[in-house]
GROMACS .gro file of C-alpha atoms in nm:
model
  447
    1MET     CA    1  -4.037   8.037  -4.949
    2ASP     CA    2  -4.169   8.006  -4.583
    3ALA     CA    3  -4.551   8.031  -4.715
    4LEU     CA    4  -4.496   7.737  -4.928
    5GLN     CA    5  -4.317   7.526  -4.668
    6ALA     CA    6  -4.612   7.631  -4.429
    7VAL     CA    7  -4.867   7.509  -4.641
    8ALA     CA    8  -4.650   7.189  -4.713
    9ARG     CA    9  -4.634   7.137  -4.343
   10GLU     CA   10  -5.015   7.226  -4.294
   11THR     CA   11  -5.126   6.969  -4.560
   12GLY     CA   12  -4.869   6.676  -4.550
   13VAL     CA   13  -4.838   6.721  -4.922
   14ASP     CA   14  -4.475   6.709  -5.073
   15MET     CA   15  -4.391   7.033  -5.220
   16ASP     CA   16  -4.248   6.869  -5.526
   17SER     CA   17  -4.549   6.687  -5.601
   18ALA     CA   18  -4.840   6.783  -5.870
   19ASP     CA   19  -5.085   6.735  -5.556
   20PHE     CA   20  -4.891   7.044  -5.399
   21ALA     CA   21  -4.950   7.246  -5.699
   22GLN     CA   22  -5.300   7.147  -5.710
   23THR     CA   23  -5.356   7.241  -5.341
   24MET     CA   24  -5.186   7.607  -5.388
   25ASP     CA   25  -5.421   7.634  -5.693
   26ARG     CA   26  -5.732   7.572  -5.450
   27ARG     CA   27  -5.600   7.815  -5.212
   28ASP     CA   28  -5.519   8.094  -5.449
   29PRO     CA   29  -5.762   8.385  -5.387
   30LEU     CA   30  -5.689   8.528  -5.737
   31ARG     CA   31  -5.758   8.191  -5.914
   32GLU     CA   32  -6.092   8.310  -6.074
   33LEU     CA   33  -5.907   8.578  -6.261
   34ARG     CA   34  -5.773   8.313  -6.500
   35SER     CA   35  -6.104   8.302  -6.630
   36GLU     CA   36  -6.065   8.678  -6.742
   37PHE     CA   37  -5.818   8.558  -7.012
   38VAL     CA   38  -5.815   8.372  -7.332
   39ILE     CA   39  -5.570   8.100  -7.280
   40PRO     CA   40  -5.440   7.952  -7.618
   41THR     CA   41  -5.466   7.562  -7.658
   42ILE     CA   42  -5.181   7.348  -7.699
   43ALA     CA   43  -5.261   7.269  -8.060
   44GLN     CA   44  -5.277   7.653  -8.113
   45VAL     CA   45  -4.925   7.714  -7.997
   46THR     CA   46  -4.782   7.428  -8.136
   47ASP     CA   47  -4.945   7.445  -8.459
   48SER     CA   48  -5.033   7.096  -8.432
   49ASP     CA   49  -5.317   6.912  -8.593
   50ASP     CA   50  -5.420   6.679  -8.315
   51GLY     CA   51  -5.726   6.912  -8.236
   52SER     CA   52  -5.602   6.937  -7.853
   53SER     CA   53  -5.817   7.183  -7.672
   54GLU     CA   54  -5.605   7.140  -7.367
   55PRO     CA   55  -5.496   7.503  -7.271
   56CYS     CA   56  -5.113   7.574  -7.319
   57THR     CA   57  -4.882   7.637  -7.030
   58TYR     CA   58  -4.833   8.009  -7.101
   59LEU     CA   59  -4.529   8.156  -6.905
   60CYS     CA   60  -4.421   8.442  -7.153
   61GLY     CA   61  -4.599   8.745  -7.002
   62ASN     CA   62  -4.268   8.909  -7.013
   63SER     CA   63  -4.273   8.930  -7.375
   64LEU     CA   64  -4.659   8.945  -7.456
   65GLY     CA   65  -4.941   8.926  -7.196
   66LEU     CA   66  -5.267   8.689  -7.291
   67MET     CA   67  -5.559   8.873  -7.413
   68PRO     CA   68  -5.799   8.973  -7.132
   69ARG     CA   69  -6.170   8.905  -7.252
   70ALA     CA   70  -6.232   9.249  -7.138
   71ALA     CA   71  -6.000   9.362  -7.398
   72ARG     CA   72  -6.206   9.238  -7.686
   73ARG     CA   73  -6.538   9.346  -7.512
   74VAL     CA   74  -6.410   9.720  -7.498
   75LEU     CA   75  -6.266   9.722  -7.816
   76ASP     CA   76  -6.574   9.578  -7.978
   77GLU     CA   77  -6.774   9.868  -7.798
   78GLU     CA   78  -6.544  10.132  -7.959
   79LEU     CA   79  -6.606   9.992  -8.297
   80ASP     CA   80  -6.943   9.974  -8.248
   81GLU     CA   81  -6.964  10.348  -8.118
   82TRP     CA   82  -6.740  10.446  -8.437
   83ALA     CA   83  -7.000  10.273  -8.663
   84ARG     CA   84  -7.310  10.403  -8.496
   85ALA     CA   85  -7.176  10.757  -8.427
   86GLY     CA   86  -6.877  10.851  -8.649
   87VAL     CA   87  -6.688  11.170  -8.568
   88VAL     CA   88  -6.965  11.270  -8.307
   89GLY     CA   89  -6.812  10.966  -8.081
   90HIS     CA   90  -6.546  11.213  -7.993
   91HIS     CA   91  -6.773  11.456  -7.781
   92ARG     CA   92  -7.108  11.215  -7.712
   93HIS     CA   93  -7.046  10.849  -7.623
   94SER     CA   94  -7.315  10.606  -7.541
   95ARG     CA   95  -7.091  10.446  -7.298
   96GLY     CA   96  -6.986  10.795  -7.123
   97ARG     CA   97  -6.649  10.753  -7.276
   98PRO     CA   98  -6.609  11.045  -7.537
   99TRP     CA   99  -6.289  11.009  -7.725
  100ILE     CA  100  -6.181  11.340  -7.691
  101GLY     CA  101  -6.088  11.249  -7.326
  102TYR     CA  102  -6.032  10.883  -7.346
  103ARG     CA  103  -5.687  10.903  -7.203
  104ASP     CA  104  -5.842  11.008  -6.860
  105HIS     CA  105  -6.023  10.667  -6.832
  106VAL     CA  106  -5.690  10.492  -6.903
  107VAL     CA  107  -5.488  10.708  -6.686
  108GLU     CA  108  -5.756  10.681  -6.405
  109LEU     CA  109  -5.669  10.266  -6.384
  110MET     CA  110  -5.285  10.296  -6.472
  111ALA     CA  111  -5.170  10.569  -6.225
  112PRO     CA  112  -5.230  10.356  -5.918
  113LEU     CA  113  -5.052  10.044  -6.058
  114VAL     CA  114  -4.726  10.281  -6.094
  115GLY     CA  115  -4.771  10.438  -5.773
  116ALA     CA  116  -4.838  10.813  -5.931
  117GLN     CA  117  -5.086  11.062  -5.958
  118ARG     CA  118  -5.313  11.094  -6.235
  119SER     CA  119  -5.168  11.384  -6.330
  120GLU     CA  120  -4.839  11.260  -6.371
  121VAL     CA  121  -4.915  10.990  -6.614
  122GLY     CA  122  -4.982  10.982  -6.963
  123VAL     CA  123  -5.044  10.742  -7.266
  124MET     CA  124  -4.908  10.784  -7.627
  125ASN     CA  125  -4.717  10.631  -7.883
  126THR     CA  126  -4.482  10.335  -7.820
  127LEU     CA  127  -4.200  10.282  -7.553
  128THR     CA  128  -3.899  10.398  -7.754
  129VAL     CA  129  -4.070  10.688  -7.887
  130ASN     CA  130  -4.141  10.808  -7.566
  131VAL     CA  131  -3.794  10.736  -7.419
  132HIS     CA  132  -3.674  10.961  -7.724
  133LEU     CA  133  -3.974  11.264  -7.596
  134MET     CA  134  -3.849  11.204  -7.267
  135LEU     CA  135  -3.497  11.237  -7.307
  136ALA     CA  136  -3.553  11.539  -7.556
  137ALA     CA  137  -3.689  11.722  -7.271
  138PHE     CA  138  -3.470  11.615  -6.975
  139TYR     CA  139  -3.118  11.540  -7.131
  140ARG     CA  140  -2.969  11.878  -7.140
  141PRO     CA  141  -2.601  11.848  -7.157
  142GLN     CA  142  -2.416  12.138  -7.053
  143GLY     CA  143  -2.058  12.215  -6.919
  144ARG     CA  144  -1.923  11.886  -6.730
  145ARG     CA  145  -2.254  11.746  -6.703
  146THR     CA  146  -2.299  11.556  -7.025
  147LYS     CA  147  -2.291  11.211  -6.967
  148ILE     CA  148  -2.588  10.910  -6.930
  149LEU     CA  149  -2.577  10.643  -6.697
  150LEU     CA  150  -2.708  10.299  -6.833
  151GLU     CA  151  -2.652   9.960  -6.799
  152ALA     CA  152  -2.391   9.776  -7.026
  153LYS     CA  153  -2.627   9.516  -7.142
  154ALA     CA  154  -2.937   9.721  -7.146
  155PHE     CA  155  -3.228   9.646  -7.385
  156PRO     CA  156  -3.113   9.745  -7.762
  157SER     CA  157  -3.398   9.994  -7.793
  158ASP     CA  158  -3.263  10.209  -7.477
  159HIS     CA  159  -2.893  10.168  -7.606
  160TYR     CA  160  -2.978  10.285  -7.946
  161ALA     CA  161  -3.221  10.575  -7.809
  162VAL     CA  162  -2.948  10.702  -7.576
  163GLU     CA  163  -2.658  10.677  -7.815
  164SER     CA  164  -2.852  10.854  -8.078
  165GLN     CA  165  -2.949  11.129  -7.848
  166VAL     CA  166  -2.624  11.183  -7.756
  167ARG     CA  167  -2.508  11.210  -8.115
  168TRP     CA  168  -2.781  11.443  -8.165
  169HIS     CA  169  -2.622  11.692  -7.912
  170GLY     CA  170  -2.302  11.680  -8.121
  171LEU     CA  171  -2.140  11.454  -7.878
  172ASP     CA  172  -1.961  11.133  -7.870
  173PRO     CA  173  -2.107  10.816  -7.739
  174ALA     CA  174  -1.780  10.677  -7.647
  175SER     CA  175  -1.705  10.921  -7.383
  176GLU     CA  176  -2.088  11.038  -7.293
  177MET     CA  177  -2.252  10.703  -7.225
  178LEU     CA  178  -2.153  10.574  -6.891
  179LEU     CA  179  -2.205  10.195  -6.863
  180ALA     CA  180  -2.255   9.994  -6.544
  181THR     CA  181  -2.122   9.639  -6.578
  182PRO     CA  182  -2.124   9.369  -6.348
  183ARG     CA  183  -1.852   9.236  -6.155
  184GLU     CA  184  -1.630   8.964  -6.310
  185GLY     CA  185  -1.794   8.647  -6.283
  186GLU     CA  186  -2.144   8.779  -6.186
  187ASP     CA  187  -2.438   8.839  -6.398
  188THR     CA  188  -2.610   9.123  -6.209
  189LEU     CA  189  -2.543   9.433  -6.118
  190ARG     CA  190  -2.480   9.531  -5.753
  191THR     CA  191  -2.659   9.850  -5.636
  192GLU     CA  192  -2.355   9.938  -5.429
  193ASP     CA  193  -2.171   9.947  -5.776
  194ILE     CA  194  -2.435  10.169  -5.942
  195LEU     CA  195  -2.402  10.408  -5.654
  196ARG     CA  196  -2.047  10.429  -5.664
  197LEU     CA  197  -2.064  10.526  -6.017
  198VAL     CA  198  -2.316  10.783  -5.938
  199GLU     CA  199  -2.089  10.933  -5.661
  200GLU     CA  200  -1.776  10.928  -5.855
  201HIS     CA  201  -1.949  11.074  -6.191
  202GLY     CA  202  -2.226  11.263  -6.042
  203ASP     CA  203  -2.106  11.628  -6.151
  204GLU     CA  204  -2.067  11.443  -6.503
  205ILE     CA  205  -2.406  11.269  -6.512
  206ALA     CA  206  -2.692  11.466  -6.678
  207VAL     CA  207  -2.922  11.182  -6.673
  208VAL     CA  208  -2.952  10.851  -6.519
  209MET     CA  209  -3.133  10.615  -6.748
  210LEU     CA  210  -3.151  10.258  -6.623
  211SER     CA  211  -3.407   9.981  -6.655
  212GLY     CA  212  -3.639   9.928  -6.347
  213LEU     CA  213  -3.628   9.542  -6.402
  214GLN     CA  214  -3.327   9.425  -6.647
  215TYR     CA  215  -3.493   9.242  -6.959
  216TYR     CA  216  -3.241   8.944  -6.961
  217THR     CA  217  -3.122   8.874  -6.598
  218GLY     CA  218  -3.477   8.965  -6.456
  219GLN     CA  219  -3.283   9.157  -6.175
  220LEU     CA  220  -3.525   9.423  -6.015
  221PHE     CA  221  -3.303   9.730  -5.935
  222ASP     CA  222  -3.329   9.941  -5.606
  223MET     CA  223  -3.498  10.226  -5.775
  224PRO     CA  224  -3.575  10.432  -5.481
  225ARG     CA  225  -3.218  10.419  -5.333
  226ILE     CA  226  -3.040  10.452  -5.671
  227THR     CA  227  -3.289  10.765  -5.746
  228GLU     CA  228  -3.231  10.920  -5.403
  229ALA     CA  229  -2.893  10.923  -5.449
  230ALA     CA  230  -2.859  11.042  -5.806
  231ARG     CA  231  -3.080  11.311  -5.750
  232ALA     CA  232  -2.864  11.412  -5.461
  233ARG     CA  233  -2.591  11.464  -5.682
  234GLY     CA  234  -2.814  11.687  -5.937
  235CYS     CA  235  -2.889  11.419  -6.191
  236VAL     CA  236  -3.193  11.381  -6.361
  237VAL     CA  237  -3.331  11.027  -6.300
  238GLY     CA  238  -3.549  10.844  -6.557
  239TRP     CA  239  -3.652  10.456  -6.559
  240ASP     CA  240  -3.762  10.233  -6.863
  241LEU     CA  241  -4.017  10.028  -6.675
  242ALA     CA  242  -4.092   9.794  -6.960
  243HIS     CA  243  -4.065   9.480  -6.748
  244ALA     CA  244  -4.162   9.635  -6.422
  245ALA     CA  245  -4.498   9.815  -6.493
  246GLY     CA  246  -4.774   9.562  -6.406
  247ASN     CA  247  -4.515   9.328  -6.248
  248VAL     CA  248  -4.376   9.480  -5.952
  249PRO     CA  249  -4.551   9.752  -5.716
  250LEU     CA  250  -4.389  10.081  -5.793
  251GLU     CA  251  -4.408  10.444  -5.620
  252LEU     CA  252  -4.294  10.670  -5.878
  253HIS     CA  253  -4.433  10.967  -5.734
  254ASP     CA  254  -4.297  10.905  -5.364
  255TRP     CA  255  -3.968  10.787  -5.503
  256GLY     CA  256  -3.926  11.125  -5.663
  257ILE     CA  257  -3.840  10.979  -6.002
  258ASP     CA  258  -3.794  11.277  -6.265
  259PHE     CA  259  -3.937  11.063  -6.560
  260ALA     CA  260  -4.043  10.715  -6.662
  261CYS     CA  261  -4.163  10.526  -6.971
  262TRP     CA  262  -4.302  10.167  -7.020
  263CYS     CA  263  -4.475   9.957  -7.285
  264THR     CA  264  -4.832   9.806  -7.182
  265TYR     CA  265  -4.815   9.497  -7.388
  266LYS     CA  266  -4.619   9.277  -7.140
  267TYR     CA  267  -4.753   9.269  -6.789
  268MET     CA  268  -5.022   9.503  -6.888
  269ASN     CA  269  -5.168   9.267  -7.123
  270SER     CA  270  -5.276   9.521  -7.377
  271GLY     CA  271  -5.188   9.346  -7.715
  272PRO     CA  272  -4.906   9.334  -7.919
  273GLY     CA  273  -4.729   9.680  -8.004
  274SER     CA  274  -4.986   9.864  -7.809
  275ILE     CA  275  -4.997  10.223  -7.667
  276ALA     CA  276  -4.722  10.313  -7.425
  277GLY     CA  277  -4.737  10.481  -7.065
  278PHE     CA  278  -4.506  10.751  -6.914
  279PHE     CA  279  -4.451  10.935  -6.614
  280VAL     CA  280  -4.355  11.309  -6.523
  281HIS     CA  281  -4.314  11.393  -6.170
  282GLU     CA  282  -4.564  11.665  -6.078
  283ARG     CA  283  -4.248  11.914  -5.971
  284HIS     CA  284  -4.197  11.981  -6.365
  285ASP     CA  285  -4.537  12.076  -6.421
  286GLY     CA  286  -4.526  12.418  -6.584
  287ALA     CA  287  -4.128  12.431  -6.548
  288ALA     CA  288  -4.044  12.707  -6.789
  289ASN     CA  289  -3.657  12.559  -6.834
  290LEU     CA  290  -3.792  12.228  -6.952
  291PRO     CA  291  -3.824  12.229  -7.349
  292ARG     CA  292  -4.023  11.955  -7.487
  293LEU     CA  293  -4.129  11.830  -7.842
  294THR     CA  294  -4.489  11.958  -7.868
  295GLY     CA  295  -4.794  11.861  -8.079
  296TRP     CA  296  -5.169  11.985  -8.055
  297TRP     CA  297  -5.294  11.719  -7.840
  298GLY     CA  298  -5.056  11.842  -7.542
  299HIS     CA  299  -5.242  12.189  -7.561
  300HIS     CA  300  -5.435  12.279  -7.273
  301PRO     CA  301  -5.768  12.121  -7.328
  302GLU     CA  302  -5.980  12.424  -7.239
  303THR     CA  303  -5.810  12.634  -7.529
  304ARG     CA  304  -5.712  12.353  -7.767
  305PHE     CA  305  -5.972  12.422  -8.007
  306GLN     CA  306  -5.931  12.785  -8.037
  307MET     CA  307  -5.658  12.712  -8.270
  308THR     CA  308  -5.424  12.998  -8.193
  309ASN     CA  309  -5.118  12.846  -8.259
  310ARG     CA  310  -4.975  12.961  -7.918
  311PHE     CA  311  -4.883  12.657  -7.749
  312GLU     CA  312  -5.024  12.661  -7.382
  313PRO     CA  313  -4.948  12.322  -7.237
  314ALA     CA  314  -5.204  12.094  -7.064
  315PRO     CA  315  -5.135  12.034  -6.692
  316GLY     CA  316  -4.897  11.753  -6.579
  317ALA     CA  317  -4.805  11.470  -6.824
  318ALA     CA  318  -5.112  11.546  -7.061
  319GLY     CA  319  -4.868  11.864  -7.158
  320PHE     CA  320  -4.584  11.603  -7.304
  321GLU     CA  321  -4.870  11.428  -7.517
  322ILE     CA  322  -4.834  11.503  -7.902
  323SER     CA  323  -5.118  11.358  -8.082
  324ASN     CA  324  -5.479  11.258  -7.994
  325THR     CA  325  -5.533  10.923  -7.809
  326PRO     CA  326  -5.548  10.607  -8.044
  327ILE     CA  327  -5.878  10.478  -7.928
  328LEU     CA  328  -5.865  10.111  -8.054
  329VAL     CA  329  -5.546  10.027  -7.889
  330SER     CA  330  -5.606  10.236  -7.565
  331ALA     CA  331  -5.951  10.039  -7.573
  332ALA     CA  332  -5.764   9.710  -7.533
  333LEU     CA  333  -5.534   9.849  -7.253
  334LEU     CA  334  -5.872   9.988  -7.086
  335GLY     CA  335  -6.014   9.646  -7.053
  336SER     CA  336  -5.706   9.505  -6.930
  337LEU     CA  337  -5.662   9.758  -6.681
  338GLU     CA  338  -6.024   9.662  -6.572
  339VAL     CA  339  -5.897   9.326  -6.473
  340PHE     CA  340  -5.629   9.489  -6.269
  341ALA     CA  341  -5.875   9.682  -6.058
  342ARG     CA  342  -6.069   9.354  -5.996
  343ALA     CA  343  -5.767   9.209  -5.859
  344GLY     CA  344  -5.721   9.469  -5.619
  345GLY     CA  345  -5.414   9.636  -5.785
  346MET     CA  346  -5.040   9.533  -5.737
  347GLY     CA  347  -5.052   9.433  -5.377
  348PRO     CA  348  -5.246   9.104  -5.389
  349LEU     CA  349  -5.067   9.015  -5.762
  350ARG     CA  350  -4.747   9.075  -5.597
  351GLN     CA  351  -4.817   8.836  -5.298
  352LYS     CA  352  -4.919   8.565  -5.540
  353SER     CA  353  -4.623   8.628  -5.802
  354GLU     CA  354  -4.381   8.607  -5.519
  355LEU     CA  355  -4.522   8.254  -5.442
  356LEU     CA  356  -4.524   8.139  -5.812
  357THR     CA  357  -4.175   8.246  -5.874
  358ALA     CA  358  -4.038   8.095  -5.525
  359TYR     CA  359  -4.222   7.778  -5.635
  360LEU     CA  360  -4.062   7.788  -5.981
  361GLU     CA  361  -3.705   7.837  -5.799
  362HIS     CA  362  -3.784   7.545  -5.573
  363LEU     CA  363  -3.884   7.328  -5.831
  364LEU     CA  364  -3.588   7.389  -6.063
  365VAL     CA  365  -3.342   7.318  -5.794
  366ALA     CA  366  -3.490   7.044  -5.624
  367ARG     CA  367  -3.639   6.831  -5.948
  368VAL     CA  368  -3.375   6.939  -6.198
  369GLY     CA  369  -3.085   7.012  -6.005
  370SER     CA  370  -2.822   7.299  -6.010
  371ASN     CA  371  -2.572   7.073  -6.165
  372ARG     CA  372  -2.780   7.112  -6.480
  373ILE     CA  373  -2.908   7.480  -6.453
  374ARG     CA  374  -2.794   7.803  -6.324
  375ILE     CA  375  -3.070   8.078  -6.229
  376MET     CA  376  -2.904   8.395  -6.298
  377THR     CA  377  -3.202   8.608  -6.162
  378PRO     CA  378  -3.125   8.702  -5.790
  379GLY     CA  379  -3.268   8.465  -5.534
  380ASP     CA  380  -3.379   8.753  -5.302
  381PRO     CA  381  -3.774   8.824  -5.392
  382ALA     CA  382  -3.706   9.191  -5.333
  383GLN     CA  383  -3.441   9.195  -5.631
  384ARG     CA  384  -3.686   9.022  -5.890
  385GLY     CA  385  -4.014   9.011  -6.038
  386ALA     CA  386  -4.195   8.726  -6.205
  387GLN     CA  387  -3.926   8.604  -6.410
  388LEU     CA  388  -3.649   8.361  -6.369
  389SER     CA  389  -3.387   8.363  -6.622
  390VAL     CA  390  -3.224   8.005  -6.643
  391LEU     CA  391  -2.884   7.921  -6.797
  392PHE     CA  392  -2.866   7.568  -6.959
  393SER     CA  393  -2.527   7.418  -7.116
  394ASP     CA  394  -2.481   7.442  -7.478
  395ALA     CA  395  -2.563   7.068  -7.519
  396ASP     CA  396  -2.904   7.109  -7.318
  397PHE     CA  397  -3.027   7.446  -7.448
  398GLU     CA  398  -3.179   7.362  -7.764
  399PRO     CA  399  -3.319   7.018  -7.664
  400ILE     CA  400  -3.501   7.179  -7.382
  401PHE     CA  401  -3.649   7.458  -7.553
  402SER     CA  402  -3.765   7.238  -7.806
  403ALA     CA  403  -3.921   6.972  -7.592
  404LEU     CA  404  -4.095   7.273  -7.387
  405SER     CA  405  -4.230   7.430  -7.705
  406ALA     CA  406  -4.340   7.097  -7.851
  407ALA     CA  407  -4.540   7.027  -7.534
  408GLY     CA  408  -4.744   7.359  -7.557
  409VAL     CA  409  -4.502   7.548  -7.283
  410VAL     CA  410  -4.454   7.918  -7.398
  411CYS     CA  411  -4.166   8.082  -7.279
  412ASP     CA  412  -3.884   8.260  -7.471
  413GLU     CA  413  -3.532   8.184  -7.543
  414ARG     CA  414  -3.220   8.465  -7.539
  415LYS     CA  415  -2.926   8.298  -7.731
  416PRO     CA  416  -2.686   8.150  -7.659
  417ASN     CA  417  -2.841   7.954  -7.346
  418CYS     CA  418  -3.097   8.122  -7.181
  419ILE     CA  419  -3.478   8.069  -7.115
  420ARG     CA  420  -3.690   8.319  -6.941
  421ILE     CA  421  -3.982   8.177  -6.758
  422ALA     CA  422  -4.234   8.409  -6.631
  423PRO     CA  423  -4.527   8.292  -6.428
  424THR     CA  424  -4.790   8.592  -6.421
  425PRO     CA  425  -5.042   8.607  -6.132
  426LEU     CA  426  -5.308   8.737  -6.344
  427TYR     CA  427  -5.373   8.390  -6.509
  428ASN     CA  428  -5.097   8.159  -6.449
  429THR     CA  429  -5.133   7.852  -6.194
  430PHE     CA  430  -4.896   7.684  -5.977
  431ALA     CA  431  -4.972   7.359  -6.188
  432ASP     CA  432  -4.843   7.549  -6.475
  433VAL     CA  433  -4.539   7.596  -6.317
  434TRP     CA  434  -4.510   7.236  -6.181
  435ARG     CA  435  -4.575   7.124  -6.581
  436CYS     CA  436  -4.296   7.349  -6.698
  437VAL     CA  437  -4.040   7.193  -6.470
  438GLN     CA  438  -4.172   6.848  -6.524
  439ILE     CA  439  -4.091   6.867  -6.892
  440ILE     CA  440  -3.753   7.007  -6.834
  441LYS     CA  441  -3.679   6.739  -6.592
  442ASP     CA  442  -3.810   6.472  -6.839
  443SER     CA  443  -3.596   6.615  -7.112
  444LEU     CA  444  -3.287   6.618  -6.927
  445SER     CA  445  -3.360   6.273  -6.836
  446ASP     CA  446  -3.402   6.164  -7.188
  447GLN     CA  447  -3.040   6.265  -7.272
   0.00000   0.00000   0.00000
């Protein structure tokens, strides 16, 4: 917020004006990245027949990121390779990306975005499948240590995965799922309350399995502090980073996290339902006491094709991969990761993201008013990512969401009364944020 106010003082432009948004866009060092993405038109997202070619205002990267032009390019390259070479493409590739080692190209660009060593990152499956695979390896209930700690309102897939894993071990979810709930009258979880649960139940907790960034409230958890406390009590620590990867800086290796999983179709822009990523800390490499569900592709690459039927795990996270890399979805991801590299990684993106979200927060409060909305996402930039979760009255909710949709502003609703708005630094502008808030303001004025 200080940076925005400094620009307003320097330029003499009112922060609440469209001119200020345009001023910020002109000063944005990442502004050229927007051209790397295909922005749908208003007509396309509203199913309108007016033929409007104006770009929509897309603020839904928390659900599905926009398509990078590079994703189509790399995908077309792989389709061409398939047509040209057939099975030979596994070992000889005209662009130096033989399919047999394709995951290495993806991991090379993905690992820096999550603060991991390349050997600690893998790509396979989709998010919930990977959650199950990680829990199959790391959730080993024994003696008193049988519980899994997660938030009470975790994303349903996480809840179902944990619940079914507990049942798989013949245990009762009612007693073995330790659910962290906010205090009465509060929307988000306090770090001290999570730490208290870890301290009080540490010798009963087998796995701490929380969201890095909570999908509904937009709260970014204090991952390093929670991880340190939980590991000090002997707990395994895993994180679902679906809403954190590609959104906020992560240091998975340095924080000492045991495992993590994330999808890549939100902030990493790899396409709907695309391949997921996962992390296993290097200290678990070769651990004899860590069973896992195995498949051929997790076998050591040097002896994989000897077909001995004696499993020899590949080093690092690669040893947890099950099947060969799906090339076409990985190609789209690879194209997107190239854009992240051009952006300079998460540092510059985070700087812009904090400005965009602070600007959104300012405009909502200043132009709409706290008497008509309530932002449940924390106000502290260190406790949130790109997303703000905005609550409206029951009477205002549907008319506002309808007005946004009709105007070509793409965000998402969570019943009964929440609209999630997520300005994404790779392709969103300050003008996008201003237009969104203007439509909300106009809609409320019309009621």
